[in-house]
Every structure is written in C-alpha cells, then in structure tokens.
PDB file of C-alpha atoms in Angstrom:
ATOM      1  CA  MET K  24      -0.235   0.026  -0.356  1.00 43.00           C
ATOM      2  CA  TYR K  25       3.067   2.524   0.928  1.00 45.00           C
ATOM      3  CA  GLY K  26       4.568   2.029  -3.036  1.00 48.00           C
ATOM      4  CA  ASN K  27       0.849   2.755  -4.575  1.00 49.00           C
ATOM      5  CA  HIS K  28       0.677   6.645  -2.066  1.00 44.00           C
ATOM      6  CA  ARG K  29       4.361   7.162  -3.111  1.00 48.00           C
ATOM      7  CA  PHE K  30       3.510   6.416  -7.091  1.00 45.00           C
ATOM      8  CA  VAL K  31       0.431   8.692  -6.472  1.00 43.00           C
ATOM      9  CA  TRP K  32       2.518  11.829  -4.508  1.00 41.00           C
ATOM     10  CA  CYS K  33       5.359  11.320  -7.539  1.00 42.00           C
ATOM     11  CA  THR K  34       2.409  11.810 -10.316  1.00 46.00           C
ATOM     12  CA  LEU K  35       1.058  14.757  -8.532  1.00 41.00           C
ATOM     13  CA  LEU K  36       4.360  15.942  -8.063  1.00 40.00           C
ATOM     14  CA  ALA K  37       5.255  15.432 -11.811  1.00 44.00           C
ATOM     15  CA  GLY K  38       1.868  17.157 -12.906  1.00 44.00           C
ATOM     16  CA  ALA K  39       2.337  20.353 -10.518  1.00 38.00           C
ATOM     17  CA  VAL K  40       5.828  20.711 -12.083  1.00 39.00           C
ATOM     18  CA  ALA K  41       5.441  20.450 -15.455  1.00 42.00           C
ATOM     19  CA  LEU K  42       1.944  23.140 -14.766  1.00 37.00           C
ATOM     20  CA  SER K  43       3.628  25.280 -12.773  1.00 34.00           C
ATOM     21  CA  GLY K  44       6.178  26.942 -15.938  1.00 38.00           C
ATOM     22  CA  CYS K  45       8.671  25.138 -15.689  1.00 39.00           C
ATOM     23  CA  ASN K  46       9.154  24.099 -19.128  1.00 40.00           C
ATOM     24  CA  SER K  47      12.478  24.233 -19.639  1.00 43.00           C
ATOM     25  CA  ILE K  48      12.666  20.386 -18.319  1.00 51.00           C
ATOM     26  CA  LEU K  49      10.435  19.317 -21.941  1.00 64.00           C
ATOM     27  CA  LEU K  50      12.065  22.610 -24.118  1.00 75.00           C
ATOM     28  CA  GLY K  51      16.030  22.160 -23.236  1.00 88.00           C
ATOM     29  CA  LYS K  52      18.374  24.225 -22.687  1.00 91.00           C
ATOM     30  CA  GLN K  53      16.308  28.460 -22.735  1.00 93.00           C
ATOM     31  CA  TYR K  54      17.695  30.975 -24.617  1.00 93.00           C
ATOM     32  CA  ASP K  55      19.883  33.196 -22.560  1.00 93.00           C
ATOM     33  CA  PHE K  56      17.807  36.819 -22.295  1.00 95.00           C
ATOM     34  CA  PRO K  57      19.742  39.939 -21.696  1.00 95.00           C
ATOM     35  CA  PRO K  58      19.705  41.241 -18.254  1.00 94.00           C
ATOM     36  CA  SER K  59      18.533  44.162 -17.680  1.00 92.00           C
ATOM     37  CA  GLY K  60      20.717  47.370 -18.433  1.00 93.00           C
ATOM     38  CA  ALA K  61      22.735  45.394 -20.721  1.00 95.00           C
ATOM     39  CA  PRO K  62      23.384  45.842 -24.341  1.00 96.00           C
ATOM     40  CA  SER K  63      20.478  44.267 -26.093  1.00 97.00           C
ATOM     41  CA  ALA K  64      18.222  45.109 -28.876  1.00 97.00           C
ATOM     42  CA  THR K  65      14.558  44.291 -29.496  1.00 97.00           C
ATOM     43  CA  ILE K  66      12.687  41.582 -31.628  1.00 97.00           C
ATOM     44  CA  ARG K  67       9.109  41.839 -32.446  1.00 96.00           C
ATOM     45  CA  LEU K  68       6.608  40.050 -34.482  1.00 96.00           C
ATOM     46  CA  GLU K  69       2.841  41.179 -34.535  1.00 93.00           C
ATOM     47  CA  ASN K  70       1.080  38.522 -32.594  1.00 90.00           C
ATOM     48  CA  THR K  71      -1.726  36.513 -34.903  1.00 88.00           C
ATOM     49  CA  ARG K  72      -3.257  33.132 -34.458  1.00 88.00           C
ATOM     50  CA  GLY K  73      -1.424  30.404 -35.059  1.00 89.00           C
ATOM     51  CA  THR K  74       1.632  32.387 -34.940  1.00 93.00           C
ATOM     52  CA  SER K  75       4.879  31.047 -32.727  1.00 94.00           C
ATOM     53  CA  LEU K  76       8.584  33.159 -32.227  1.00 96.00           C
ATOM     54  CA  GLU K  77      11.127  30.953 -30.877  1.00 97.00           C
ATOM     55  CA  ALA K  78      15.307  31.437 -30.127  1.00 97.00           C
ATOM     56  CA  MET K  79      17.227  28.205 -30.384  1.00 95.00           C
ATOM     57  CA  SER K  80      20.219  27.509 -27.839  1.00 95.00           C
ATOM     58  CA  PHE K  81      23.343  25.871 -28.521  1.00 93.00           C
ATOM     59  CA  ASN K  82      26.180  23.913 -26.468  1.00 92.00           C
ATOM     60  CA  GLU K  83      29.283  24.528 -27.041  1.00 91.00           C
ATOM     61  CA  LYS K  84      30.063  22.066 -30.164  1.00 90.00           C
ATOM     62  CA  GLY K  85      27.105  24.623 -31.955  1.00 90.00           C
ATOM     63  CA  CYS K  86      24.617  21.400 -31.614  1.00 91.00           C
ATOM     64  CA  TYR K  87      21.048  22.415 -30.899  1.00 92.00           C
ATOM     65  CA  ALA K  88      20.593  22.366 -26.786  1.00 93.00           C
ATOM     66  CA  GLY K  89      16.785  24.110 -26.349  1.00 94.00           C
ATOM     67  CA  HIS K  90      14.492  26.594 -27.688  1.00 95.00           C
ATOM     68  CA  THR K  91      12.232  29.106 -26.019  1.00 96.00           C
ATOM     69  CA  PRO K  92       9.224  30.133 -27.001  1.00 96.00           C
ATOM     70  CA  LEU K  93       9.248  34.510 -27.063  1.00 96.00           C
ATOM     71  CA  PRO K  94       6.968  36.245 -25.274  1.00 93.00           C
ATOM     72  CA  TYR K  95       4.089  38.239 -26.356  1.00 88.00           C
ATOM     73  CA  SER K  96       1.848  41.345 -25.408  1.00 84.00           C
ATOM     74  CA  GLY K  97      -1.107  42.006 -26.737  1.00 86.00           C
ATOM     75  CA  ASP K  98      -1.125  42.526 -30.658  1.00 92.00           C
ATOM     76  CA  PHE K  99       3.353  41.756 -30.474  1.00 94.00           C
ATOM     77  CA  ILE K 100       5.555  39.041 -30.096  1.00 95.00           C
ATOM     78  CA  GLU K 101       8.369  41.409 -28.401  1.00 95.00           C
ATOM     79  CA  THR K 102      11.369  41.281 -26.046  1.00 96.00           C
ATOM     80  CA  PRO K 103      15.143  42.197 -25.535  1.00 96.00           C
ATOM     81  CA  ILE K 104      17.310  39.725 -27.268  1.00 97.00           C
ATOM     82  CA  ALA K 105      21.360  39.750 -27.180  1.00 96.00           C
ATOM     83  CA  VAL K 106      23.589  42.339 -29.519  1.00 97.00           C
ATOM     84  CA  GLY K 107      26.818  40.863 -31.235  1.00 95.00           C
ATOM     85  CA  LYS K 108      25.890  37.091 -31.928  1.00 93.00           C
ATOM     86  CA  LYS K 109      24.396  35.544 -33.818  1.00 94.00           C
ATOM     87  CA  LEU K 110      20.576  34.622 -32.889  1.00 96.00           C
ATOM     88  CA  VAL K 111      18.807  31.605 -34.590  1.00 96.00           C
ATOM     89  CA  LEU K 112      14.864  32.096 -34.378  1.00 96.00           C
ATOM     90  CA  THR K 113      12.073  29.997 -35.973  1.00 96.00           C
ATOM     91  CA  TYR K 114       8.735  31.358 -37.147  1.00 95.00           C
ATOM     92  CA  GLU K 115       5.904  29.535 -37.182  1.00 94.00           C
ATOM     93  CA  ARG K 116       2.446  30.012 -38.711  1.00 92.00           C
ATOM     94  CA  VAL K 117      -0.145  26.758 -38.611  1.00 90.00           C
ATOM     95  CA  ILE K 118      -3.488  28.435 -40.924  1.00 80.00           C
ATOM     96  CA  GLY K 119      -6.267  25.919 -42.000  1.00 78.00           C
ATOM     97  CA  GLY K 120      -4.014  22.891 -41.296  1.00 80.00           C
ATOM     98  CA  LYS K 121      -1.101  24.124 -43.732  1.00 82.00           C
ATOM     99  CA  GLN K 122       2.098  25.250 -41.878  1.00 89.00           C
ATOM    100  CA  CYS K 123       4.827  27.539 -42.464  1.00 90.00           C
ATOM    101  CA  GLN K 124       8.134  27.376 -40.749  1.00 93.00           C
ATOM    102  CA  ILE K 125      11.276  28.768 -41.050  1.00 94.00           C
ATOM    103  CA  HIS K 126      14.517  28.754 -39.449  1.00 95.00           C
ATOM    104  CA  PHE K 127      17.186  31.763 -40.219  1.00 96.00           C
ATOM    105  CA  SER K 128      19.374  34.021 -38.205  1.00 96.00           C
ATOM    106  CA  PHE K 129      20.965  37.548 -38.179  1.00 96.00           C
ATOM    107  CA  THR K 130      23.291  39.185 -35.647  1.00 96.00           C
ATOM    108  CA  PRO K 131      21.500  42.184 -34.015  1.00 97.00           C
ATOM    109  CA  GLN K 132      23.006  45.893 -33.488  1.00 96.00           C
ATOM    110  CA  ASP K 133      22.892  47.497 -30.045  1.00 97.00           C
ATOM    111  CA  GLY K 134      19.964  49.619 -29.876  1.00 97.00           C
ATOM    112  CA  ALA K 135      17.994  48.044 -33.310  1.00 97.00           C
ATOM    113  CA  THR K 136      14.170  47.567 -33.093  1.00 97.00           C
ATOM    114  CA  TYR K 137      13.814  44.205 -35.592  1.00 97.00           C
ATOM    115  CA  THR K 138      10.497  44.162 -36.773  1.00 97.00           C
ATOM    116  CA  LEU K 139       9.674  40.829 -38.688  1.00 96.00           C
ATOM    117  CA  LYS K 140       7.716  41.245 -41.577  1.00 94.00           C
ATOM    118  CA  THR K 141       5.660  37.837 -42.914  1.00 90.00           C
ATOM    119  CA  ASP K 142       3.618  36.542 -45.961  1.00 86.00           C
ATOM    120  CA  SER K 143       1.819  33.687 -48.166  1.00 78.00           C
ATOM    121  CA  TRP K 144       0.653  33.514 -51.050  1.00 77.00           C
ATOM    122  CA  SER K 145      -0.741  30.026 -53.446  1.00 77.00           C
ATOM    123  CA  ASP K 146       0.278  29.110 -57.048  1.00 82.00           C
ATOM    124  CA  PRO K 147      -1.962  27.214 -58.739  1.00 80.00           C
ATOM    125  CA  LYS K 148      -0.414  24.250 -60.491  1.00 78.00           C
ATOM    126  CA  THR K 149      -2.040  22.581 -63.259  1.00 80.00           C
ATOM    127  CA  GLY K 150      -2.554  18.217 -62.302  1.00 75.00           C
ATOM    128  CA  PHE K 151      -1.554  15.508 -64.393  1.00 76.00           C
ATOM    129  CA  LEU K 152      -5.896  15.724 -65.405  1.00 76.00           C
ATOM    130  CA  PRO K 153      -7.908  18.571 -64.550  1.00 73.00           C
ATOM    131  CA  ILE K 154      -9.417  17.209 -61.563  1.00 76.00           C
ATOM    132  CA  PHE K 155      -5.859  16.802 -59.921  1.00 78.00           C
ATOM    133  CA  ASN K 156      -5.533  20.677 -59.574  1.00 76.00           C
ATOM    134  CA  TYR K 157      -3.845  22.268 -56.742  1.00 73.00           C
ATOM    135  CA  ASP K 158      -2.440  25.138 -55.237  1.00 76.00           C
ATOM    136  CA  GLN K 159       1.226  25.006 -54.218  1.00 74.00           C
ATOM    137  CA  SER K 160       1.482  27.150 -51.057  1.00 75.00           C
ATOM    138  CA  TYR K 161       4.446  29.325 -50.330  1.00 80.00           C
ATOM    139  CA  CYS K 162       5.571  31.730 -47.383  1.00 87.00           C
ATOM    140  CA  GLY K 163       8.660  34.537 -46.748  1.00 90.00           C
ATOM    141  CA  ILE K 164       9.567  36.201 -44.105  1.00 92.00           C
ATOM    142  CA  GLY K 165      11.761  39.730 -44.332  1.00 94.00           C
ATOM    143  CA  LEU K 166      13.330  41.855 -41.128  1.00 96.00           C
ATOM    144  CA  ILE K 167      12.709  45.592 -40.779  1.00 97.00           C
ATOM    145  CA  LYS K 168      15.882  47.096 -38.671  1.00 97.00           C
ATOM    146  CA  LYS K 169      15.239  50.511 -37.247  1.00 97.00           C
ATOM    147  CA  VAL K 170      18.305  52.511 -35.216  1.00 96.00           C
ATOM    148  CA  GLY K 171      16.598  56.315 -34.682  1.00 94.00           C
ATOM    149  CA  ASP K 172      14.885  57.193 -37.261  1.00 94.00           C
ATOM    150  CA  LEU K 173      16.673  55.063 -40.177  1.00 96.00           C
ATOM    151  CA  GLU K 174      14.975  52.045 -41.505  1.00 96.00           C
ATOM    152  CA  SER K 175      16.443  49.338 -43.105  1.00 96.00           C
ATOM    153  CA  ILE K 176      15.928  45.737 -44.235  1.00 94.00           C
ATOM    154  CA  GLU K 177      18.264  43.416 -42.658  1.00 94.00           C
ATOM    155  CA  PRO K 178      19.836  40.813 -44.319  1.00 91.00           C
ATOM    156  CA  ILE K 179      19.159  37.145 -42.574  1.00 92.00           C
ATOM    157  CA  GLN K 180      20.807  33.705 -43.487  1.00 92.00           C
ATOM    158  CA  GLN K 181      17.912  31.374 -43.897  1.00 92.00           C
ATOM    159  CA  LEU K 182      18.697  27.839 -42.606  1.00 92.00           C
ATOM    160  CA  ARG K 183      17.902  24.464 -42.426  1.00 88.00           C
ATOM    161  CA  ILE K 184      18.196  21.617 -40.022  1.00 87.00           C
ATOM    162  CA  LYS K 185      21.147  19.494 -40.458  1.00 85.00           C
ATOM    163  CA  PRO K 186      21.683  15.893 -38.209  1.00 81.00           C
ATOM    164  CA  THR K 187      25.507  16.124 -37.866  1.00 82.00           C
ATOM    165  CA  GLY K 188      25.827  12.663 -35.752  1.00 76.00           C
ATOM    166  CA  LEU K 189      23.618  10.623 -33.416  1.00 74.00           C
ATOM    167  CA  ALA K 190      23.063  13.099 -31.063  1.00 79.00           C
ATOM    168  CA  CYS K 191      23.444  16.338 -32.762  1.00 88.00           C
ATOM    169  CA  LEU K 192      21.495  18.826 -34.724  1.00 85.00           C
ATOM    170  CA  MET K 193      22.611  21.692 -36.198  1.00 85.00           C
ATOM    171  CA  PHE K 194      21.499  24.687 -38.239  1.00 87.00           C
ATOM    172  CA  VAL K 195      23.641  25.900 -41.884  1.00 85.00           C
ATOM    173  CA  LYS K 196      22.941  27.125 -44.919  1.00 84.00           C
TER     174      LYS K 196
END
C-alpha cells in the first residue's frame, strides 16, 4: 500500500511541476535573454493566431540544445535580445492545416529594433488531369531594422536542420 501512495505523490508532483511553468525540462536549454541594463536589441512580430517565434539555443559544439518561445504582449511578440552574436530564430504559422516554418539567423546590433514581416501566397498548379489541379503554397519573411529614425532591410540567413551525428542537430545554410 505504501508503494501505491508513493506513485500517486510522484505523479502529482510531476504534474504540478509541468503545470507550474517549469517547462525548461521539456524545451531543453533556454535562450539567455540579456539582463536589465545590458546592451540589447528588440525583436518584434505581429501576434496573429497560429503564430510563434522561438529562439534556438546551442551547446558548446554548436549542436541544438533547446528552444525558447518568445513572449508576447497584446498584439506583438516582443522581447529584448542579446547583441553582437548570431541569433537563430524559428518562425512558425499554422493556418487551416497548412504550416509555414522558417529557420533563420542574423546578428543583432545594440539599440536596434527588428520587426519581422511575413507573408504567404499560393500558385495554382495543373495536375496530370484537370481534376487533380492544386495550389502550391509558399511563405516568406523579411526583417526591418530600425535604429533611431533610420530603417533598412536587414539581411537574414535562411537555415535548414542538418543531422550531423547520433545526438547532434545543427542549423546550416
């Protein structure tokens, strides 16, 4: 009987930890946000239904170690980000069963605000027979950098995931 109570208590404890916001266990190594007062930039994205933006974390060998969903407030996903080193983000949007997912990177500059612009479109394709016509869907992103009153298009590097070993995934060009 004592063993059953221990199982119940362990199950309740695990559930409480999962529900308490202690999700770093499931998400892996969390992104290191800059501390208050440290040099930083800001990333922002319009917060629409089905949209997420996550910062990727890597270990000392450059292998994927975890991800952190970026916080949102009202109409925007917006947060300070570290500057001077490559930032890898994953943008995802799911609409009507279609998924757009783009992994990309750039190096933020101190004091800049980066606004992510996204779009999606379809291109009709002809099938083997007219009844097999379909729409090919695409999505894309752009990054607008603003420093003071100056705005410019920030170049980004689109990435893909490459398995490089049994336990190592890397984001590469």
